[in-house]
Structure formats: C-alpha cells, structure tokens
Short mmCIF file of C-alpha atoms in Angstrom, two decimals:
data_model
loop_
_atom_site.label_atom_id
_atom_site.label_comp_id
_atom_site.label_asym_id
_atom_site.label_seq_id
_atom_site.Cartn_x
_atom_site.Cartn_y
_atom_site.Cartn_z
CA UNK S 155 106.36 -67.08 -86.92
CA UNK S 156 106.64 -65.69 -90.43
CA UNK S 157 107.21 -62.00 -91.07
CA UNK S 158 103.70 -61.70 -92.52
CA UNK S 159 102.18 -63.24 -89.42
CA UNK S 160 104.26 -60.90 -87.26
CA UNK S 161 102.78 -57.93 -89.14
CA UNK S 162 99.28 -59.34 -88.75
CA UNK S 163 99.74 -59.97 -85.03
CA UNK S 164 100.97 -56.41 -84.45
CA UNK S 165 98.09 -54.95 -86.50
CA UNK S 166 95.52 -57.01 -84.61
CA UNK S 167 97.00 -55.97 -81.26
CA UNK S 168 96.56 -52.31 -82.27
CA UNK S 169 93.06 -53.03 -83.61
CA UNK S 170 93.91 -51.49 -87.01
CA UNK S 171 92.18 -52.65 -90.19
CA UNK S 172 93.99 -53.65 -93.35
CA UNK S 173 92.33 -50.82 -95.24
CA UNK S 174 93.64 -48.27 -92.73
CA UNK S 175 97.19 -49.56 -93.19
CA UNK S 176 96.72 -49.63 -96.98
CA UNK S 177 95.68 -45.98 -96.99
CA UNK S 178 98.69 -44.98 -94.87
CA UNK S 179 101.29 -46.84 -96.93
CA UNK S 180 99.60 -46.22 -100.30
CA UNK S 181 99.25 -49.94 -101.07
CA UNK S 182 96.47 -52.32 -102.06
CA UNK S 183 94.66 -53.93 -99.13
CA UNK S 184 94.46 -57.22 -101.01
CA UNK S 185 98.24 -57.32 -101.48
CA UNK S 186 98.74 -56.54 -97.80
CA UNK S 187 96.46 -59.44 -96.94
CA UNK S 188 98.55 -61.76 -99.12
CA UNK S 189 101.74 -60.49 -97.43
CA UNK S 190 100.25 -61.36 -94.06
CA UNK S 191 99.32 -64.84 -95.29
CA UNK S 192 102.85 -65.38 -96.62
CA UNK S 193 101.71 -65.57 -100.25
CA UNK S 194 103.54 -62.37 -101.28
CA UNK S 195 106.96 -61.01 -100.37
CA UNK S 196 107.49 -57.54 -98.96
CA UNK S 197 110.18 -55.06 -100.01
CA UNK S 198 112.28 -53.24 -97.43
CA UNK S 199 110.74 -49.94 -98.49
CA UNK S 200 107.20 -51.18 -98.00
CA UNK S 201 108.17 -52.90 -94.74
CA UNK S 202 109.45 -49.59 -93.34
CA UNK S 203 106.17 -47.91 -94.27
CA UNK S 204 104.16 -50.72 -92.66
CA UNK S 205 106.31 -50.54 -89.51
CA UNK S 206 105.72 -46.77 -89.30
CA UNK S 207 101.98 -47.31 -89.61
CA UNK S 208 102.19 -49.91 -86.83
CA UNK S 209 104.25 -47.59 -84.59
CA UNK S 210 107.26 -49.91 -84.51
CA UNK S 211 110.44 -50.62 -86.42
CA UNK S 212 111.22 -53.24 -89.10
CA UNK S 213 113.71 -54.71 -86.63
CA UNK S 214 110.90 -55.26 -84.13
CA UNK S 215 108.84 -57.13 -86.73
CA UNK S 216 111.84 -59.25 -87.73
CA UNK S 217 112.57 -59.98 -84.07
CA UNK S 218 108.99 -61.10 -83.49
CA UNK S 219 109.09 -63.32 -86.54
CA UNK S 220 112.32 -64.99 -85.43
CA UNK S 221 111.60 -65.21 -81.72
CA UNK S 222 108.56 -67.42 -81.89
CA UNK S 223 109.14 -71.08 -82.81
CA UNK S 224 107.29 -72.42 -85.83
CA UNK S 225 105.60 -75.00 -83.62
CA UNK S 226 103.95 -72.26 -81.60
CA UNK S 227 102.85 -70.55 -84.78
CA UNK S 228 101.03 -73.68 -85.92
CA UNK S 229 99.53 -74.30 -82.50
CA UNK S 230 98.36 -70.72 -82.19
CA UNK S 231 96.84 -70.65 -85.65
CA UNK S 232 95.21 -74.06 -85.52
CA UNK S 233 94.00 -74.23 -81.92
CA UNK S 234 90.29 -73.63 -82.66
CA UNK S 235 90.63 -75.96 -85.64
CA UNK S 236 92.15 -78.74 -83.54
CA UNK S 237 89.43 -78.35 -80.92
CA UNK S 238 86.74 -78.69 -83.58
CA UNK S 239 88.37 -81.70 -85.22
CA UNK S 240 88.95 -83.43 -81.90
CA UNK S 241 85.26 -83.19 -81.11
CA UNK S 242 84.29 -84.34 -84.61
CA UNK S 243 86.62 -87.34 -84.79
CA UNK S 244 87.94 -88.09 -81.29
CA UNK S 245 89.96 -91.25 -80.66
CA UNK S 246 87.10 -92.54 -78.53
CA UNK S 247 84.79 -92.44 -81.56
CA UNK S 248 87.20 -94.20 -83.90
CA UNK S 249 88.20 -97.84 -83.69
CA UNK S 250 91.49 -96.76 -82.14
CA UNK S 251 93.80 -93.80 -81.79
CA UNK S 252 95.75 -94.82 -84.90
CA UNK S 253 92.64 -94.34 -87.04
CA UNK S 254 92.30 -90.82 -85.72
CA UNK S 255 95.96 -90.03 -86.40
CA UNK S 256 95.71 -91.47 -89.91
CA UNK S 257 92.56 -89.46 -90.63
CA UNK S 258 94.13 -86.30 -89.24
CA UNK S 259 97.22 -86.75 -91.40
CA UNK S 260 95.12 -87.37 -94.48
CA UNK S 261 93.40 -84.01 -93.91
CA UNK S 262 96.71 -82.11 -93.93
CA UNK S 263 96.78 -81.35 -97.69
CA UNK S 264 93.32 -79.80 -97.43
CA UNK S 265 94.34 -77.76 -94.38
CA UNK S 266 97.23 -76.28 -96.35
CA UNK S 267 95.12 -75.72 -99.47
CA UNK S 268 92.18 -73.87 -97.96
CA UNK S 269 93.90 -70.95 -96.23
CA UNK S 270 93.05 -67.68 -97.94
CA UNK S 271 90.46 -69.31 -100.22
CA UNK S 272 86.93 -67.96 -100.66
CA UNK S 273 84.01 -70.29 -99.92
CA UNK S 274 80.36 -69.35 -100.47
CA UNK S 275 78.10 -71.48 -98.25
CA UNK S 276 74.36 -71.42 -98.92
CA UNK S 277 71.62 -72.96 -96.80
CA UNK S 278 67.85 -72.69 -96.52
CA UNK S 279 65.96 -71.11 -93.67
CA UNK S 280 65.23 -74.63 -92.38
CA UNK S 281 68.78 -74.78 -90.98
CA UNK S 282 67.97 -71.91 -88.63
CA UNK S 283 64.33 -72.91 -88.10
CA UNK S 284 65.26 -76.45 -87.04
CA UNK S 285 68.11 -75.39 -84.73
CA UNK S 286 70.83 -76.84 -86.97
CA UNK S 287 72.82 -73.64 -87.22
CA UNK S 288 74.51 -74.14 -83.84
CA UNK S 289 76.38 -77.19 -85.18
CA UNK S 290 77.00 -75.39 -88.47
CA UNK S 291 78.51 -72.43 -86.60
CA UNK S 292 81.09 -74.80 -85.11
CA UNK S 293 82.17 -75.84 -88.60
CA UNK S 294 82.24 -72.24 -89.78
CA UNK S 295 84.47 -71.33 -86.83
CA UNK S 296 86.78 -74.18 -87.76
CA UNK S 297 87.05 -72.92 -91.35
CA UNK S 298 87.55 -69.36 -90.13
CA UNK S 299 90.44 -70.52 -87.92
CA UNK S 300 92.03 -71.87 -91.11
CA UNK S 301 91.70 -68.35 -92.56
CA UNK S 302 89.11 -69.43 -95.11
CA UNK S 303 87.27 -66.39 -96.41
CA UNK S 304 83.61 -67.16 -95.76
CA UNK S 305 80.48 -65.78 -97.40
CA UNK S 306 77.17 -67.10 -96.05
CA UNK S 307 73.93 -66.96 -98.00
CA UNK S 308 70.83 -67.91 -96.04
CA UNK S 309 67.32 -68.68 -97.20
CA UNK S 310 64.09 -67.70 -95.47
CA UNK S 311 61.24 -69.68 -97.02
CA UNK S 312 59.86 -71.39 -93.85
CA UNK S 313 60.08 -68.15 -91.91
CA UNK S 314 58.22 -66.26 -94.65
CA UNK S 315 55.54 -68.96 -94.82
CA UNK S 316 55.07 -68.79 -91.06
CA UNK S 317 54.49 -65.03 -91.16
CA UNK S 318 52.11 -65.31 -94.08
CA UNK S 319 50.06 -67.85 -92.12
CA UNK S 320 50.12 -65.58 -89.09
CA UNK S 321 48.77 -62.72 -91.17
CA UNK S 322 46.27 -65.07 -92.89
CA UNK S 323 47.76 -64.42 -96.30
CA UNK S 324 47.74 -67.04 -99.05
CA UNK S 325 51.08 -67.61 -100.78
CA UNK S 326 50.99 -67.19 -104.56
CA UNK S 327 53.37 -68.98 -106.95
CA UNK S 328 53.87 -69.01 -110.72
CA UNK S 329 56.01 -71.89 -112.01
CA UNK S 330 57.76 -72.10 -108.64
CA UNK S 331 58.29 -68.34 -108.35
CA UNK S 332 56.70 -66.49 -105.47
CA UNK S 333 54.47 -63.55 -106.31
CA UNK S 334 55.65 -61.00 -103.78
CA UNK S 335 52.99 -58.32 -103.37
CA UNK S 336 53.24 -55.49 -100.81
CA UNK S 337 51.87 -57.58 -97.93
CA UNK S 338 54.12 -60.52 -98.74
CA UNK S 339 57.12 -58.20 -99.01
CA UNK S 340 56.59 -57.06 -95.44
CA UNK S 341 56.71 -60.69 -94.35
CA UNK S 342 59.88 -61.19 -96.41
CA UNK S 343 61.61 -58.23 -94.76
CA UNK S 344 60.57 -59.29 -91.27
CA UNK S 345 61.66 -62.90 -91.81
CA UNK S 346 65.07 -61.99 -93.21
CA UNK S 347 65.73 -59.48 -90.47
CA UNK S 348 64.93 -62.03 -87.76
CA UNK S 349 67.14 -64.70 -89.37
CA UNK S 350 70.05 -62.33 -89.72
CA UNK S 351 69.90 -61.33 -86.05
CA UNK S 352 69.70 -64.97 -84.94
CA UNK S 353 72.66 -66.00 -87.11
CA UNK S 354 74.77 -63.09 -85.87
CA UNK S 355 73.95 -64.02 -82.28
CA UNK S 356 74.93 -67.67 -82.78
CA UNK S 357 78.18 -66.68 -84.48
CA UNK S 358 79.00 -64.48 -81.48
CA UNK S 359 79.11 -67.39 -79.04
CA UNK S 360 82.38 -68.07 -77.26
CA UNK S 361 81.51 -70.60 -74.59
CA UNK S 362 84.44 -72.27 -72.83
CA UNK S 363 84.84 -76.03 -73.51
CA UNK S 364 82.96 -75.74 -76.81
CA UNK S 365 84.13 -75.56 -80.43
CA UNK S 366 83.37 -71.82 -80.33
CA UNK S 367 85.83 -71.19 -77.47
CA UNK S 368 88.17 -68.35 -78.40
CA UNK S 369 86.32 -67.60 -81.62
CA UNK S 370 86.42 -64.09 -82.98
CA UNK S 371 83.96 -64.07 -85.86
CA UNK S 372 82.80 -60.65 -86.97
CA UNK S 373 79.85 -60.61 -89.34
CA UNK S 374 79.37 -58.03 -92.08
CA UNK S 375 76.12 -57.62 -93.98
CA UNK S 376 74.56 -54.87 -96.02
CA UNK S 377 73.33 -53.80 -99.42
CA UNK S 378 75.90 -55.78 -101.40
CA UNK S 379 73.34 -57.12 -103.90
CA UNK S 380 71.74 -54.95 -106.56
CA UNK S 381 68.54 -56.46 -107.98
CA UNK S 382 65.96 -55.85 -110.68
CA UNK S 383 62.32 -56.95 -110.91
CA UNK S 384 61.48 -60.14 -112.74
CA UNK S 385 58.44 -58.38 -114.16
CA UNK S 386 55.59 -60.26 -115.80
CA UNK S 387 55.90 -64.05 -116.23
CA UNK S 388 53.16 -66.09 -117.93
CA UNK S 389 50.86 -63.09 -117.73
CA UNK S 390 51.38 -62.61 -113.96
CA UNK S 391 53.18 -59.62 -112.48
CA UNK S 392 55.62 -60.97 -109.88
CA UNK S 393 55.82 -57.48 -108.34
CA UNK S 394 58.57 -57.44 -105.66
CA UNK S 395 60.11 -60.74 -106.78
CA UNK S 396 63.42 -59.99 -108.43
CA UNK S 397 66.70 -61.37 -109.67
CA UNK S 398 70.30 -60.42 -109.08
CA UNK S 399 71.61 -57.66 -111.27
CA UNK S 400 75.04 -57.12 -109.69
CA UNK S 401 77.03 -58.14 -106.62
CA UNK S 402 79.36 -55.61 -105.02
CA UNK S 403 82.44 -57.83 -105.13
CA UNK S 404 84.81 -55.00 -104.17
CA UNK S 405 82.81 -54.18 -101.06
CA UNK S 406 82.64 -57.83 -100.01
CA UNK S 407 86.36 -58.36 -100.65
CA UNK S 408 87.23 -55.46 -98.37
CA UNK S 409 85.27 -57.07 -95.52
CA UNK S 410 86.92 -60.42 -96.21
CA UNK S 411 90.34 -58.76 -96.26
CA UNK S 412 89.60 -57.41 -92.80
CA UNK S 413 88.95 -60.93 -91.56
CA UNK S 414 85.18 -60.61 -91.42
CA UNK S 415 82.56 -63.17 -92.41
CA UNK S 416 80.10 -61.73 -94.92
CA UNK S 417 76.44 -62.71 -94.74
CA UNK S 418 74.03 -62.18 -97.62
CA UNK S 419 70.26 -62.38 -97.30
CA UNK S 420 68.03 -63.27 -100.28
CA UNK S 421 67.21 -59.60 -100.69
CA UNK S 422 68.36 -57.15 -103.32
CA UNK S 423 68.10 -53.41 -103.72
CA UNK S 424 67.58 -51.20 -106.75
CA UNK S 425 69.01 -47.77 -107.54
CA UNK S 426 65.45 -46.46 -107.15
CA UNK S 427 65.39 -47.49 -103.49
CA UNK S 428 63.19 -50.58 -103.84
CA UNK S 429 63.81 -53.94 -102.18
CA UNK S 430 63.26 -57.23 -103.99
CA UNK S 431 62.72 -60.79 -102.82
CA UNK S 432 65.38 -63.04 -104.40
CA UNK S 433 66.00 -66.76 -104.51
CA UNK S 434 68.71 -68.28 -102.36
CA UNK S 435 70.43 -70.03 -105.27
CA UNK S 436 70.46 -66.88 -107.44
CA UNK S 437 72.22 -64.87 -104.71
CA UNK S 438 74.65 -67.69 -103.90
CA UNK S 439 75.67 -68.36 -107.51
CA UNK S 440 75.93 -64.67 -108.39
CA UNK S 441 78.10 -64.01 -105.33
CA UNK S 442 80.35 -67.00 -106.06
CA UNK S 443 80.83 -65.85 -109.67
CA UNK S 444 81.48 -62.22 -108.73
CA UNK S 445 84.00 -63.18 -106.03
CA UNK S 446 85.67 -65.85 -108.19
CA UNK S 447 85.06 -68.19 -105.27
CA UNK S 448 87.01 -71.42 -104.98
CA UNK S 449 83.99 -73.31 -103.67
CA UNK S 450 80.22 -72.95 -103.61
CA UNK S 451 78.52 -75.21 -101.08
CA UNK S 452 74.77 -75.89 -100.90
CA UNK S 453 73.35 -77.51 -97.77
CA UNK S 454 70.12 -79.25 -98.71
CA UNK S 455 67.67 -81.97 -97.62
CA UNK S 456 69.02 -84.78 -99.83
CA UNK S 457 72.55 -86.15 -99.57
CA UNK S 458 73.43 -85.37 -103.17
CA UNK S 459 72.59 -86.39 -106.73
CA UNK S 460 71.62 -90.03 -107.34
CA UNK S 461 71.67 -91.81 -110.68
CA UNK S 462 68.73 -93.82 -111.99
CA UNK S 463 69.95 -96.85 -110.01
CA UNK S 464 69.81 -94.86 -106.81
CA UNK S 465 73.59 -94.63 -106.43
CA UNK S 466 75.05 -91.43 -105.03
CA UNK S 467 77.18 -89.64 -107.63
CA UNK S 468 80.27 -88.34 -105.86
CA UNK S 469 81.47 -86.28 -108.82
CA UNK S 470 79.88 -84.79 -111.93
CA UNK S 471 81.16 -82.46 -114.59
CA UNK S 472 78.89 -79.58 -115.55
CA UNK S 473 78.27 -81.29 -118.89
CA UNK S 474 77.20 -84.53 -117.21
CA UNK S 475 74.96 -82.58 -114.86
CA UNK S 476 73.26 -80.91 -117.84
CA UNK S 477 72.78 -84.28 -119.52
CA UNK S 478 71.31 -85.66 -116.30
CA UNK S 479 68.79 -82.82 -116.06
CA UNK S 480 67.98 -83.15 -119.76
CA UNK S 481 67.32 -86.88 -119.38
CA UNK S 482 65.04 -86.25 -116.42
CA UNK S 483 63.08 -83.66 -118.39
CA UNK S 484 62.82 -85.66 -121.62
CA UNK S 485 62.32 -89.16 -120.21
CA UNK S 486 59.00 -90.76 -121.08
CA UNK S 487 59.00 -92.44 -117.69
CA UNK S 488 58.57 -90.33 -114.60
CA UNK S 489 61.94 -89.85 -112.90
CA UNK S 490 61.62 -88.56 -109.38
CA UNK S 491 64.39 -86.30 -108.16
CA UNK S 492 64.21 -84.19 -105.04
CA UNK S 493 63.03 -80.60 -105.08
CA UNK S 494 66.47 -79.52 -103.87
CA UNK S 495 68.18 -81.11 -106.87
CA UNK S 496 65.77 -79.29 -109.20
CA UNK S 497 66.89 -76.01 -107.63
CA UNK S 498 70.55 -76.55 -106.84
CA UNK S 499 71.92 -78.75 -109.64
CA UNK S 500 71.11 -76.15 -112.36
CA UNK S 501 72.64 -73.55 -110.04
CA UNK S 502 75.79 -75.67 -109.76
CA UNK S 503 76.00 -75.93 -113.55
CA UNK S 504 75.66 -72.18 -113.92
CA UNK S 505 78.37 -71.58 -111.32
CA UNK S 506 80.82 -73.97 -112.97
CA UNK S 507 80.20 -72.51 -116.42
CA UNK S 508 81.11 -69.08 -115.05
CA UNK S 509 84.40 -70.07 -113.46
CA UNK S 510 83.56 -71.42 -109.99
CA UNK S 511 85.92 -74.35 -109.64
CA UNK S 512 83.85 -76.60 -107.35
CA UNK S 513 80.22 -76.71 -106.29
CA UNK S 514 79.26 -79.13 -103.53
CA UNK S 515 75.75 -80.44 -102.88
CA UNK S 516 75.59 -81.98 -99.39
CA UNK S 517 73.02 -82.87 -96.76
CA UNK S 518 72.19 -80.43 -93.98
CA UNK S 519 71.05 -83.33 -91.80
CA UNK S 520 74.54 -84.82 -91.34
CA UNK S 521 76.46 -83.39 -88.39
CA UNK S 522 79.75 -81.96 -89.63
CA UNK S 523 78.69 -82.38 -93.26
CA UNK S 524 80.92 -79.54 -94.49
CA UNK S 525 83.96 -80.94 -92.67
CA UNK S 526 83.37 -84.45 -93.95
CA UNK S 527 82.90 -83.17 -97.50
CA UNK S 528 85.96 -80.92 -97.51
CA UNK S 529 88.47 -82.88 -95.45
CA UNK S 530 87.94 -86.47 -96.56
CA UNK S 531 89.04 -88.18 -99.74
CA UNK S 532 85.63 -89.12 -101.13
CA UNK S 533 83.44 -86.56 -99.37
CA UNK S 534 79.83 -87.31 -98.50
CA UNK S 535 77.84 -85.51 -101.21
CA UNK S 536 78.06 -84.61 -104.89
CA UNK S 537 80.73 -82.32 -106.28
CA UNK S 538 80.10 -80.60 -109.62
CA UNK S 539 83.12 -79.35 -111.56
CA UNK S 540 83.63 -77.58 -114.86
CA UNK S 541 86.09 -80.21 -116.09
CA UNK S 542 86.75 -83.82 -115.11
CA UNK S 543 88.99 -84.26 -112.09
CA UNK S 544 91.07 -87.07 -113.56
CA UNK S 545 93.84 -86.60 -116.07
CA UNK S 546 96.91 -88.45 -117.35
CA UNK S 547 100.24 -87.03 -118.40
CA UNK S 548 103.96 -87.73 -118.62
CA UNK S 549 105.63 -87.60 -115.21
CA UNK S 550 108.21 -85.04 -114.13
CA UNK S 551 110.70 -84.85 -111.29
CA UNK S 552 108.06 -83.45 -108.92
CA UNK S 553 106.11 -86.72 -109.24
CA UNK S 554 108.85 -88.93 -107.78
CA UNK S 555 107.44 -88.85 -104.24
CA UNK S 556 103.93 -89.72 -105.40
CA UNK S 557 105.19 -92.59 -107.57
CA UNK S 558 107.23 -94.06 -104.73
CA UNK S 559 104.21 -93.93 -102.44
CA UNK S 560 102.23 -95.95 -105.00
CA UNK S 561 104.79 -98.62 -105.84
CA UNK S 562 106.52 -99.26 -102.50
CA UNK S 563 103.64 -101.34 -101.02
CA UNK S 564 103.54 -103.44 -104.23
CA UNK S 565 107.31 -103.89 -104.09
CA UNK S 566 107.04 -105.10 -100.51
CA UNK S 567 104.45 -107.70 -101.56
CA UNK S 568 106.57 -108.91 -104.48
CA UNK S 569 104.30 -107.66 -107.25
CA UNK S 570 106.91 -105.21 -108.54
CA UNK S 571 110.70 -105.21 -108.73
CA UNK S 572 112.20 -102.91 -106.13
CA UNK S 573 113.25 -99.46 -107.33
CA UNK S 574 114.84 -96.79 -105.20
CA UNK S 575 114.25 -93.04 -105.34
CA UNK S 576 117.43 -92.48 -107.33
CA UNK S 577 116.35 -95.13 -109.85
CA UNK S 578 112.95 -93.44 -110.30
CA UNK S 579 114.54 -90.02 -110.64
CA UNK S 580 116.84 -91.26 -113.40
CA UNK S 581 113.96 -92.88 -115.29
CA UNK S 582 111.25 -90.32 -114.60
CA UNK S 583 110.86 -89.46 -118.29
CA UNK S 584 109.64 -93.01 -118.92
CA UNK S 585 106.81 -92.71 -116.38
CA UNK S 586 103.21 -91.60 -116.81
CA UNK S 587 100.89 -90.61 -113.99
CA UNK S 588 97.16 -90.43 -113.44
CA UNK S 589 95.92 -87.55 -111.28
CA UNK S 590 92.65 -87.03 -109.45
CA UNK S 591 92.07 -83.41 -108.43
CA UNK S 592 95.84 -82.83 -108.32
CA UNK S 593 96.56 -86.02 -106.34
CA UNK S 594 98.69 -88.74 -107.96
CA UNK S 595 96.58 -91.91 -107.90
CA UNK S 596 98.25 -94.06 -110.55
CA UNK S 597 101.49 -94.59 -112.44
CA UNK S 598 102.98 -96.76 -115.17
CA UNK S 599 106.17 -96.79 -117.22
CA UNK S 600 107.21 -97.38 -120.82
CA UNK S 601 110.84 -98.41 -121.27
CA UNK S 602 111.85 -98.08 -124.95
CA UNK S 603 113.94 -100.56 -126.93
CA UNK S 604 114.41 -98.61 -130.12
CA UNK S 605 116.30 -101.21 -132.11
CA UNK S 606 113.43 -103.68 -131.84
CA UNK S 607 110.80 -100.90 -132.03
CA UNK S 608 109.19 -102.24 -128.87
CA UNK S 609 108.64 -100.95 -125.34
CA UNK S 610 108.29 -102.58 -121.94
CA UNK S 611 105.09 -101.76 -120.08
CA UNK S 612 105.98 -101.81 -116.39
CA UNK S 613 105.33 -100.51 -112.92
CA UNK S 614 101.53 -100.20 -113.18
CA UNK S 615 100.14 -99.15 -109.80
CA UNK S 616 96.83 -97.62 -108.71
CA UNK S 617 96.13 -96.09 -105.30
CA UNK S 618 94.08 -98.63 -103.27
CA UNK S 619 91.44 -95.98 -102.56
CA UNK S 620 90.79 -95.63 -106.31
CA UNK S 621 90.84 -99.25 -107.42
CA UNK S 622 87.80 -100.94 -108.92
CA UNK S 623 86.82 -98.08 -111.22
CA UNK S 624 88.63 -99.20 -114.37
CA UNK S 625 91.50 -96.78 -113.80
CA UNK S 626 94.12 -99.45 -114.46
CA UNK S 627 92.62 -99.96 -117.91
CA UNK S 628 92.49 -96.23 -118.55
CA UNK S 629 96.15 -95.80 -117.66
CA UNK S 630 97.18 -98.85 -119.71
CA UNK S 631 95.23 -97.60 -122.75
CA UNK S 632 96.81 -94.18 -122.38
CA UNK S 633 100.31 -95.69 -122.29
CA UNK S 634 99.41 -97.90 -125.24
CA UNK S 635 98.45 -94.84 -127.29
CA UNK S 636 101.66 -93.10 -126.25
CA UNK S 637 103.64 -96.12 -127.45
CA UNK S 638 101.89 -96.00 -130.82
CA UNK S 639 102.58 -92.29 -131.19
CA UNK S 640 106.26 -92.94 -130.42
CA UNK S 641 106.38 -95.44 -133.30
CA UNK S 642 106.62 -98.69 -131.35
CA UNK S 643 105.15 -101.78 -132.99
CA UNK S 644 104.66 -103.86 -129.87
CA UNK S 645 104.62 -103.93 -126.08
CA UNK S 646 105.97 -106.53 -123.71
CA UNK S 647 105.76 -107.00 -119.97
CA UNK S 648 107.15 -109.24 -117.24
CA UNK S 649 104.94 -110.36 -114.37
CA UNK S 650 104.80 -112.97 -111.61
CA UNK S 651 101.31 -112.35 -110.21
CA UNK S 652 99.07 -110.68 -112.78
CA UNK S 653 99.28 -112.83 -115.91
CA UNK S 654 95.51 -113.07 -116.36
CA UNK S 655 95.16 -109.28 -116.30
CA UNK S 656 97.48 -109.03 -119.31
CA UNK S 657 95.93 -112.02 -121.11
CA UNK S 658 92.53 -110.33 -120.85
CA UNK S 659 93.96 -107.26 -122.59
CA UNK S 660 95.32 -108.98 -125.67
CA UNK S 661 98.79 -110.06 -124.54
CA UNK S 662 100.13 -113.53 -125.35
CA UNK S 663 102.70 -115.49 -123.37
CA UNK S 664 106.16 -115.86 -124.93
CA UNK S 665 109.54 -117.39 -124.12
CA UNK S 666 112.31 -115.32 -122.58
CA UNK S 667 114.15 -115.56 -125.91
CA UNK S 668 111.49 -113.30 -127.44
CA UNK S 669 112.65 -110.41 -125.28
CA UNK S 670 115.01 -107.79 -126.73
CA UNK S 671 118.60 -108.93 -126.28
CA UNK S 672 119.36 -106.08 -123.90
CA UNK S 673 116.42 -107.09 -121.69
CA UNK S 674 117.42 -110.78 -121.82
CA UNK S 675 120.78 -109.89 -120.28
CA UNK S 676 118.94 -108.28 -117.33
CA UNK S 677 116.38 -111.07 -116.89
CA UNK S 678 116.26 -112.43 -113.32
CA UNK S 679 115.90 -116.19 -113.54
CA UNK S 680 115.41 -116.45 -109.77
CA UNK S 681 112.34 -114.25 -110.00
CA UNK S 682 111.20 -116.32 -113.02
CA UNK S 683 108.79 -113.70 -114.37
CA UNK S 684 106.48 -114.67 -117.21
CA UNK S 685 106.82 -112.80 -120.49
CA UNK S 686 103.86 -111.40 -122.40
CA UNK S 687 103.78 -109.44 -125.67
CA UNK S 688 101.19 -107.54 -127.65
CA UNK S 689 101.31 -106.18 -131.20
CA UNK S 690 100.22 -102.58 -131.52
CA UNK S 691 99.66 -102.47 -135.27
CA UNK S 692 96.56 -104.62 -134.81
CA UNK S 693 94.85 -101.82 -132.90
CA UNK S 694 92.27 -99.69 -134.62
CA UNK S 695 93.48 -96.17 -135.27
#
C-alpha cells in the first residue's frame, strides 16, 4: 500500500473529509487528493500535519504503507471493478478462458489511465423511464471503483411530456426549443425531482452477489448551474426556457475531491431566484468545459455517427464533424441523420473546441456500452476529438518496447531480419513510429549511407489491429519525406516476401552490386533477399 493510500484509508476510517483535513493543515484539498492518489509527493512537514489531523503519527502511516503487500492493495482497490468485469465478460461467455485473459490484459492500460480522471456522462430521461439505469449504475460503480471522478447529467423529456399529458397541456416548441410557460415549468420541476430521487435510490443499492455489492457511491446535487433566459426567439417568448450562464466548477470539484458522484439536472438558477428549463446537451457540455473534463460521454438512441454509405465512423476530428454537419445541411439531396446526432454532434464539436479531449457518442441500448467504449481498442460508438489521434515522429529510447512488440512476430515468420533489444536501442535514432492515441501502432527505419547519399528503408511493421487502413503507405511516405529532407537522393530496401508492395510504390529491382559497398559486405546470401531501389529526386516537391 502506498503512503497516499495509507493516508486515505486512515481518513476514511475516521470519516473525515478532504476539505476538513485541508483546513486543519492549511493545504489545498485538490493537492491532498493527488497525494492520496500517488500523483504528488508529500513533504515530512506536511506529513506530520496530516498525521496530527488524523490523530496518529507519521510512523504509523509509514508502517501501514509498508505492512500491506502491493497485491492486497490492488485486490482491495479493484474488487468491485473485477466483479463488474467478470459479469460483463466471463470466461463462459467468451470462446475460451484465454480470450477472457487476453481481453482483460488489453484493458490494463485504460485501467491505469482513468484513475483520477473526470468523466461527464450525459443521458436522456429515456434511460430512467425504460429501466436501463440499473445496468448503467453497475458500470458507474465500476468506474467509481477505479477512482474515476464522475459527473452525471440526466435529461427529463419523456417525464415532462408525461406530466403535460396528465395535466392536459399541449407542448409548445419553436425551432426545437420548448416554450416553458408557468404550467410547463411546474411539470419540469416535478419531473426532474422524481428522476433525481430515482437515480439516487438506484445508486444506493448494495445487493450481495451483484455488481453493486460493496459499493459506496454518495451522490451530490444542488444549484451548481447558473442560467439565464433565452428570451424571445423568432418572435416567441420562450419564458422559463434558458441556457447555461456559468457552472460552479469549484463547488463540483470539492464534491469530487471528497469522493462523491455529482449529478446535474437540466435546470439552472438565476441570481434573481428564478429556475430555468435547460437542454441536456447544454448542461453537459458546459460542465465538461468548466471542469476541464477528460471525457464527455453521450448515451443516445443511435450507435454513433454514420457516413453517407451507412458505415459507423469510429473517430472524427471536430473539423471533420463540422464538415459532416455542413454537408448534411447544404446537400441538395435529403440526408437523413438521427435526431440524436442533430443534438449531440454539434455539442461534441463545441466541447472539443473548448478543450474537452474526447467526446463519445454511444448507444444506450447496448448493455455495458460505456465499458465496451472505454476499455476496448476500437470502442463501439463514435469518438470526436479536437485533433487527429494518429501522428508520426522520430523514435526515442522509450519506444523500444513498442517497436519490439511490432517486429518480433514478423521476425518469427521470416518477414524481417531478427533484431534484439540491444540492437534496437543502439539504432533507435534511425527509427520512426506511428502512434494512435498514444499507442505505438507502426514503425519503420531509415539507415543512412552518407557516401552514396542513399538510405535503406527497413523494418516496416504495422500492428495487425490497424492494418488495412493505408497506414503502411502513410508511414512509408513520411519516411520518404524525411529522407528527402536529410538530403538523400534515393532509397533502397531488401525483402524476401513483399516485393510487389515495393514495386507498386515506384521501386525497381536491382542486382546486389547496386547496393552501397558497406551494405554488400553485410548481405546474407543464404537469405537471398531481393534488392529494390527508388530515386527520390523524381518526386514532386
């Protein structure tokens, strides 16, 4: 157990909040939270103050941190998580136990990455109305056990409509915006209050032999959102329909620091004491921006954004999303996209343009949708990002492990000459890597022969999960441009299995004698690789 976790365990046992400790030791609650999560070191002076506030000694905290094996720490921290994952992907549901183990291992980087991160999760009132929140609560408990800082934003449209029908009131809309008069506002308040109580009740479950067993989710809600009236639109006074003016990020952060889940209703309040009916996406995006959230997740009816051919788009940059919406609006032919996409894709663009790193659009109808989206390589919906996820750069020593993972299977099959770790480390400056969202998915090398002003293109490898998307070409073209910038006049390569790939990209076959003399001395005649060359000065600049 780490020292930070020892402090947290002692504080929890005494039922003391972070803010109380912060006030006693004259420190920032946010920094104390990072100390507990192991993200920030603690000085001896501060540790003594914290120990005094916890009615113990620094020695006691050190003893607790050393006495408990790391394996118990992981088991204790992850137990609810493991229970949830086991139910989601049990060996009985996979083709065999090895598939489950492989999947579980592949989720490890995400497990490490998400602790202490802030996720804003937004869903319509249909999730509660159609009894889908029980399953969602299991996923929320799983994320909470990973110490993800959760902010929920719920909608209430079906509940409001139901109460309007009960009271025999006719809903009024102007360009998709509800006109909220006094009678409608009463229905809005009643609907949101009922939803909030139901969600809090479901998050309080702790049934044995269920994913909620041992859960300790405390829900905080309140007047975190300040709103203003929308006023008159197209000649119609929208009355109590409003838009977000400000989100109390400091107040929400304090609740998150105390380990609470924060729930926001689509309601806002004004300094004059009025309440306003807000849209779900406005509250969700505004909260994500104010909190500098790492992820904004919308649960909706459709599975994501589809292109004109009906193919699900797994990833989109904000710029591509804007172009997509512009094409839909300006197309002479009617392009049908779901109502959800009309609402949530512009919201995703707005979030990304204001610093939210990732916005996910996923289906509420898929059991475990959030888990499948967050903990699998390709996800199940559409992710919108500010910038493209793929990039290429020169490799450094930290990339050695990723490069070895890519090339070792190809070495075993005879496609590539075997290279050991030490060999890669010595030649790392000659390598280039392609990354996808921080994961190394491709590599290639350029070995210079300065006297002949040529370079060997070698060791091209793409992760099997990312093949078929033209990434090999992208990496080759990138290396080709690097060679030109370095002043080389040609490229050459040696291959035994992929000659057609190089012929299709402008290489021509040559005799071994055409190789640089230094390379000829190293040529393996038993391997009998074919030699291909390509002039670079014929490329367009």
